[in-house]
Short mmCIF file of C-alpha atoms and ligand atoms in Angstrom, two decimals:
data_model
loop_
_atom_site.label_atom_id
_atom_site.label_comp_id
_atom_site.label_asym_id
_atom_site.label_seq_id
_atom_site.Cartn_x
_atom_site.Cartn_y
_atom_site.Cartn_z
CA MET A 113 95.17 116.33 92.47
CA THR A 114 98.07 116.22 94.98
CA ARG A 115 101.37 115.80 93.33
CA ALA A 116 102.98 112.63 93.34
CA PRO A 117 105.73 112.53 96.09
CA MET A 118 109.43 114.14 95.20
CA PRO A 119 112.11 111.62 95.25
CA LEU A 120 114.70 112.72 98.37
CA PRO A 121 117.82 113.42 97.75
CA LEU A 122 120.50 111.08 97.72
CA PRO A 123 122.14 109.09 101.02
CA GLY A 124 125.24 108.79 101.63
CA ALA A 125 127.01 106.23 100.56
CA PRO A 126 126.80 102.72 102.30
CA GLY A 127 130.59 101.47 103.78
CA SER A 128 131.87 99.77 106.83
CA GLU A 129 134.14 102.28 107.57
CA PRO A 130 134.19 106.02 108.52
CA THR A 131 134.75 107.80 104.91
CA PRO A 132 136.42 111.30 105.10
CA ARG A 133 133.75 113.97 104.36
CA SER A 134 135.64 115.66 101.48
CA THR A 135 135.65 112.00 99.75
CA LEU A 136 132.20 111.57 100.66
CA ALA A 137 131.31 114.95 98.87
CA TRP A 138 133.42 113.89 96.07
CA GLN A 139 131.28 110.57 95.68
CA ALA A 140 128.30 112.15 95.96
CA LEU A 141 129.31 115.02 93.10
CA ARG A 142 130.02 112.16 91.12
CA GLN A 143 127.56 109.87 91.25
CA ARG A 144 125.39 113.02 90.54
CA TRP A 145 127.31 114.35 87.55
CA VAL A 146 128.97 111.15 86.01
CA CYS A 147 126.96 109.61 82.91
CA MET A 148 125.67 106.68 83.31
CA GLY A 149 126.06 105.53 79.66
CA PRO A 150 128.17 102.36 79.46
CA ARG A 151 130.53 103.55 76.42
CA CYS A 152 130.13 107.57 77.63
CA GLN A 153 132.77 108.89 76.38
CA GLU A 154 132.67 111.60 79.39
CA ARG A 155 132.61 108.84 82.16
CA ASN A 156 135.72 109.36 84.11
CA GLY A 157 134.99 113.20 84.23
CA LEU A 158 132.03 115.29 84.43
CA ARG A 159 130.04 115.95 82.52
CA ALA A 160 130.92 118.83 80.06
CA LEU A 161 128.09 122.11 81.07
CA TRP A 162 126.64 122.33 77.21
CA LYS A 163 125.18 118.91 77.95
CA LEU A 164 123.49 120.07 80.86
CA PRO A 165 119.72 120.72 79.35
CA SER A 166 119.37 117.61 77.81
CA ARG A 167 120.38 115.44 80.98
CA ILE A 168 117.82 112.37 82.16
CA GLN A 169 118.16 111.22 85.82
CA LEU A 170 117.58 107.42 85.38
CA GLN A 171 117.03 105.79 89.05
CA GLN A 172 119.38 107.56 91.39
CA GLY A 173 122.08 108.41 88.66
CA TRP A 174 122.06 110.71 85.48
CA CYS A 175 122.43 110.12 81.69
CA CYS A 176 123.92 112.83 79.34
CA SER A 177 122.42 112.07 76.33
CA PRO A 178 119.30 110.32 74.66
CA ASP A 179 122.15 107.66 73.45
CA CYS A 180 124.04 106.93 76.85
CA PHE A 181 120.05 106.79 78.33
CA GLN A 182 119.18 104.09 76.05
CA ALA A 183 122.30 102.23 76.69
CA ALA A 184 122.25 102.53 80.86
CA PHE A 185 118.27 101.80 80.23
CA GLU A 186 119.04 98.46 78.42
CA ARG A 187 121.88 97.26 80.98
CA LEU A 188 119.31 98.00 83.90
CA ALA A 189 116.46 96.59 82.34
CA THR A 190 118.44 93.18 81.67
CA GLN A 191 119.52 92.91 85.01
CA PHE A 192 115.69 93.67 86.19
CA LEU A 193 114.37 91.07 83.57
CA ARG A 194 117.33 88.53 85.13
CA SER A 195 116.52 88.99 88.30
CA GLU A 196 113.89 87.37 91.28
CA ARG A 197 111.33 89.27 91.80
CA PRO A 198 110.76 90.86 95.22
CA ARG A 199 108.72 88.45 97.58
CA GLY A 200 107.07 89.28 100.88
CA PRO A 201 107.66 87.65 104.32
CA ARG A 202 106.78 83.70 103.69
CA ALA A 203 103.99 83.28 106.43
CA HIS A 204 101.82 80.28 106.49
CA ARG A 205 98.44 82.10 105.98
CA ILE A 206 95.65 79.90 107.05
CA PRO A 207 93.60 79.42 103.87
CA LEU A 208 90.56 82.34 103.90
CA GLY A 209 87.75 79.40 103.82
CA LEU A 210 88.92 77.97 106.70
CA LEU A 211 89.46 80.59 108.43
CA LEU A 212 85.70 81.94 108.22
CA LEU A 213 85.06 78.31 109.03
CA SER A 214 86.38 78.65 112.13
CA ARG A 215 84.80 82.14 113.22
CA GLY A 216 81.80 80.90 112.32
CA SER A 217 81.09 83.10 109.24
CA ILE A 218 80.29 80.16 107.24
CA GLU A 219 78.88 76.70 106.92
CA GLN A 220 81.00 73.50 105.77
CA THR A 221 78.15 72.88 103.53
CA GLN A 222 78.59 76.77 101.96
CA LEU A 223 82.58 76.73 101.85
CA ARG A 224 82.19 72.77 99.68
CA ARG A 225 79.67 75.19 97.31
CA ALA A 226 82.31 77.95 96.72
CA LEU A 227 85.31 75.28 96.53
CA GLU A 228 83.79 73.70 93.90
CA ALA A 229 82.52 76.46 91.64
CA ARG A 230 86.40 77.79 91.71
CA GLN A 231 87.34 74.27 91.15
CA THR A 232 85.38 74.30 87.80
CA GLU A 233 85.23 77.93 87.13
CA GLY A 234 88.37 79.65 88.70
CA GLY A 235 88.15 82.88 90.82
CA ARG A 236 88.76 83.62 94.04
CA ILE A 237 87.04 81.59 96.76
CA GLY A 238 86.07 85.11 98.38
CA GLU A 239 84.07 85.68 95.71
CA TRP A 240 82.59 82.55 95.34
CA LEU A 241 81.35 82.94 98.53
CA VAL A 242 79.85 86.42 98.22
CA ARG A 243 78.07 85.68 95.18
CA GLN A 244 76.37 82.47 96.49
CA GLY A 245 75.13 84.75 99.40
CA ALA A 246 76.97 82.88 102.07
CA VAL A 247 78.86 86.10 103.71
CA SER A 248 79.02 89.72 102.49
CA GLU A 249 81.71 91.45 101.41
CA ASP A 250 82.84 93.63 104.52
CA THR A 251 82.94 90.05 106.07
CA ILE A 252 85.43 88.66 103.41
CA ALA A 253 87.64 91.69 104.00
CA ALA A 254 87.72 91.55 107.44
CA GLY A 255 88.91 87.33 106.64
CA VAL A 256 91.68 88.97 104.38
CA GLY A 257 92.34 91.37 106.84
CA LEU A 258 92.62 88.77 109.66
CA GLN A 259 95.04 86.13 106.83
CA TRP A 260 97.50 89.18 106.33
CA ALA A 261 97.16 90.34 109.55
CA ARG A 262 96.52 94.20 107.48
CA PRO A 263 93.94 96.72 108.66
CA ILE A 264 90.76 97.02 106.59
CA TYR A 265 90.06 100.75 104.93
CA PRO A 266 87.17 102.05 104.30
CA LEU A 267 87.72 102.64 100.35
CA ALA A 268 83.54 103.01 99.87
CA GLN A 269 83.11 106.00 102.23
CA SER A 270 86.54 107.84 101.38
CA GLN A 271 87.72 110.13 98.34
CA GLY A 272 91.01 109.81 99.78
CA TRP A 273 92.05 107.96 96.68
CA ARG A 274 91.88 111.12 94.28
CA GLN A 275 94.95 112.39 95.96
CA CYS A 276 97.07 109.54 94.51
CA GLN A 277 95.31 109.23 91.29
CA GLY A 278 97.85 109.06 88.18
CA TRP A 279 100.49 107.55 90.47
CA ALA A 280 100.54 104.44 88.64
CA PRO A 281 99.08 102.85 85.90
CA ARG A 282 95.66 101.28 85.68
CA ALA A 283 97.08 98.14 83.76
CA LEU A 284 99.01 97.39 87.21
CA LEU A 285 95.38 98.26 89.03
CA GLU A 286 92.93 96.39 87.44
CA THR A 287 95.62 93.13 86.82
CA MET A 288 97.05 93.19 90.45
CA ARG A 289 93.80 94.34 92.24
CA MET A 290 95.35 97.25 94.02
CA LEU A 291 94.90 101.22 94.56
CA PRO A 292 97.02 103.80 96.08
CA LEU A 293 95.06 105.15 98.84
CA HIS A 294 96.85 107.94 100.32
CA LEU A 295 100.31 109.50 101.55
CA ALA A 296 100.78 110.28 105.32
CA ALA A 297 103.26 113.28 104.18
CA ALA A 298 104.86 113.81 107.39
CA GLN A 299 106.10 110.21 107.28
CA ARG A 300 106.28 109.81 104.15
CA ARG A 301 104.54 106.59 103.88
CA LEU A 302 101.85 105.62 101.22
CA TYR A 303 98.92 103.75 102.19
CA VAL A 304 98.04 100.76 99.50
CA GLY A 305 94.60 98.83 99.35
CA PHE A 306 94.45 94.99 98.03
CA THR A 307 91.49 93.23 98.15
CA GLN A 308 92.57 89.26 98.10
CA THR A 309 96.48 89.12 98.01
CA VAL A 310 98.52 91.62 99.34
CA GLU A 311 101.36 91.82 96.31
CA TYR A 312 104.31 92.81 98.14
CA SER A 313 106.21 93.60 94.30
CA ALA A 314 103.75 96.31 93.74
CA LEU A 315 104.95 97.69 97.24
CA ALA A 316 108.51 97.28 96.33
CA ALA A 317 107.72 99.26 93.33
CA LEU A 318 105.73 101.89 94.44
CA ALA A 319 108.22 102.50 97.21
CA ALA A 320 111.53 102.51 94.66
CA ILE A 321 109.48 104.81 92.30
CA TYR A 322 108.15 107.04 94.85
CA GLU A 323 111.21 106.89 97.62
CA CYS A 324 108.43 106.78 99.90
CA ALA A 325 108.09 103.61 102.71
CA THR A 326 104.85 101.64 101.57
CA GLU A 327 101.57 100.00 103.55
CA ALA A 328 99.22 97.57 102.57
CA CYS A 329 95.82 97.93 103.85
CA ILE A 330 92.82 95.68 102.75
CA VAL A 331 89.56 97.26 101.02
CA THR A 332 86.66 94.81 99.40
CA ASP A 333 86.27 94.12 95.43
CA SER A 334 83.30 96.27 94.75
CA ALA A 335 84.66 99.76 96.27
CA LEU A 336 88.02 98.99 94.25
CA ASP A 337 85.88 98.14 91.41
CA ALA A 338 83.58 101.53 91.49
CA VAL A 339 86.57 103.63 91.71
CA LEU A 340 88.31 102.17 88.99
CA GLU A 341 85.06 102.89 86.54
CA GLN A 342 85.56 106.40 88.23
CA MET A 343 88.83 106.52 86.75
CA ARG A 344 87.94 105.16 83.38
CA ALA A 345 85.15 107.39 83.27
CA ALA A 346 87.36 110.60 84.25
CA PRO A 347 91.14 110.08 84.07
CA ALA A 348 93.44 111.76 86.17
CA ASP A 349 94.68 114.45 84.51
CA GLY A 350 95.95 115.22 80.85
CA ALA A 351 99.40 115.42 81.59
CA VAL A 352 99.62 111.64 83.18
CA GLN A 353 99.29 109.09 80.23
CA GLU A 354 100.06 105.57 79.84
CA ALA A 355 100.63 102.79 77.77
CA ASP A 356 100.86 99.09 77.96
CA PHE A 357 103.04 96.84 75.91
CA GLU A 358 102.49 93.03 75.25
CA LYS A 359 104.98 90.51 74.33
CA MET A 360 108.17 92.35 74.36
CA SER A 361 111.50 90.36 72.97
CA GLY A 362 113.45 91.84 75.79
CA ALA A 363 115.81 95.00 77.26
CA VAL A 364 116.62 96.24 73.59
CA GLU A 365 113.04 96.62 72.73
CA ILE A 366 111.94 97.87 75.64
CA ALA A 367 114.78 100.69 76.21
CA GLY A 368 114.08 101.47 72.14
CA ILE A 369 110.42 102.29 72.93
CA VAL A 370 111.19 103.97 76.32
CA ARG A 371 113.75 105.96 74.83
CA GLN A 372 110.74 107.18 72.47
CA TYR A 373 108.73 107.81 75.20
CA ALA A 374 111.08 109.72 76.99
CA ARG A 375 111.67 112.11 74.33
CA TYR A 376 107.56 112.67 73.99
CA ALA A 377 107.15 113.34 77.70
CA GLU A 378 110.38 115.70 77.34
CA ALA A 379 111.69 113.42 80.19
CA ARG A 380 113.95 114.95 83.17
CA GLN A 381 113.54 111.62 85.28
CA ILE A 382 112.73 108.00 84.64
CA ARG A 383 112.09 105.87 87.11
CA MET A 384 111.81 101.45 86.79
CA ALA A 385 110.64 98.53 88.80
CA PRO A 386 109.28 95.04 88.21
CA ALA A 387 105.58 94.65 89.56
CA GLY A 388 103.76 91.22 89.56
CA PRO A 389 103.90 90.52 85.47
CA PHE A 390 104.99 93.84 84.52
CA LEU A 391 107.88 96.24 84.40
CA TRP A 392 106.89 99.33 85.52
CA VAL A 393 108.47 102.44 83.99
CA ARG A 394 107.67 105.51 85.07
CA ILE A 395 108.75 108.96 83.34
CA ARG A 396 108.48 112.04 84.67
CA GLY A 397 109.04 115.45 82.29
CA GLU A 398 106.86 118.17 80.80
CA ARG A 399 104.55 115.25 80.70
CA VAL A 400 103.84 112.08 83.03
CA VAL A 401 103.67 108.82 81.35
CA HIS A 402 103.56 105.41 83.15
CA LEU A 403 104.65 102.58 80.97
CA THR A 404 103.78 98.56 81.29
CA PHE A 405 106.35 95.91 79.82
CA ARG A 406 104.13 92.60 80.23
CA LEU A 407 107.04 90.08 80.92
CA ARG A 408 104.92 87.25 81.41
ZN1 LIG B 199 127.31 110.28 78.42
#
């Protein structure tokens, strides 16, 4: 298994006017060293050197102690819980059924039957068309690819996903029907497969946590199911663990839980990002732990 990408160095602070290099260097030093804890005693100075071994990187900043970490995390989580979920470009997509009909892949009666089934039993139109034998899964994937203007990835013929195993928690993969497929290391671009809906918040979360670009591809449902089954049977590697939490009361409770896991994992770096119905927290230290908190 390939290691997850390491974060890039901090970019220069954005500003409209050019800032003297010495000021930039000082700002970068402060940003790197000043504790994020809102009530930290050492907030306005550089942290005491004796505290170095217990420092934790949170997002792009640092926390000098578990107390400061918990307070800083709580503040960030509160902002995340209040903020809008990232949305993708609001294109007006042709409904999949109509698209397949216009391409002559299905007939009117087949579409009507699938629509009726979806109305009474739920699910997605593509699943019903396959289940009723109207089209193959590949035709659905091609249709979804056209709908979202994304390429098809031949997941059933590839083991490339193993390179990225353990990079995202299974709760995310299973709920959002997605899979990290391949990291193009040179471009630092992560390709992510989706079956019938491209979840932009998941792409944004992966981009934020691994500091890489992300790009969506389309994979078939059965290929994704086969991979998820293999993951359940043989999890990534003992050093990657995950826990899924439901019915959280809010940022205070989440911060308390993350602090406990941070201690367990001997955390050096913690990143979080909203992804669909979750707040996803990745803890990296002696162990890697993914935590998912269901928000709705
Ligand atoms: Zn502090």
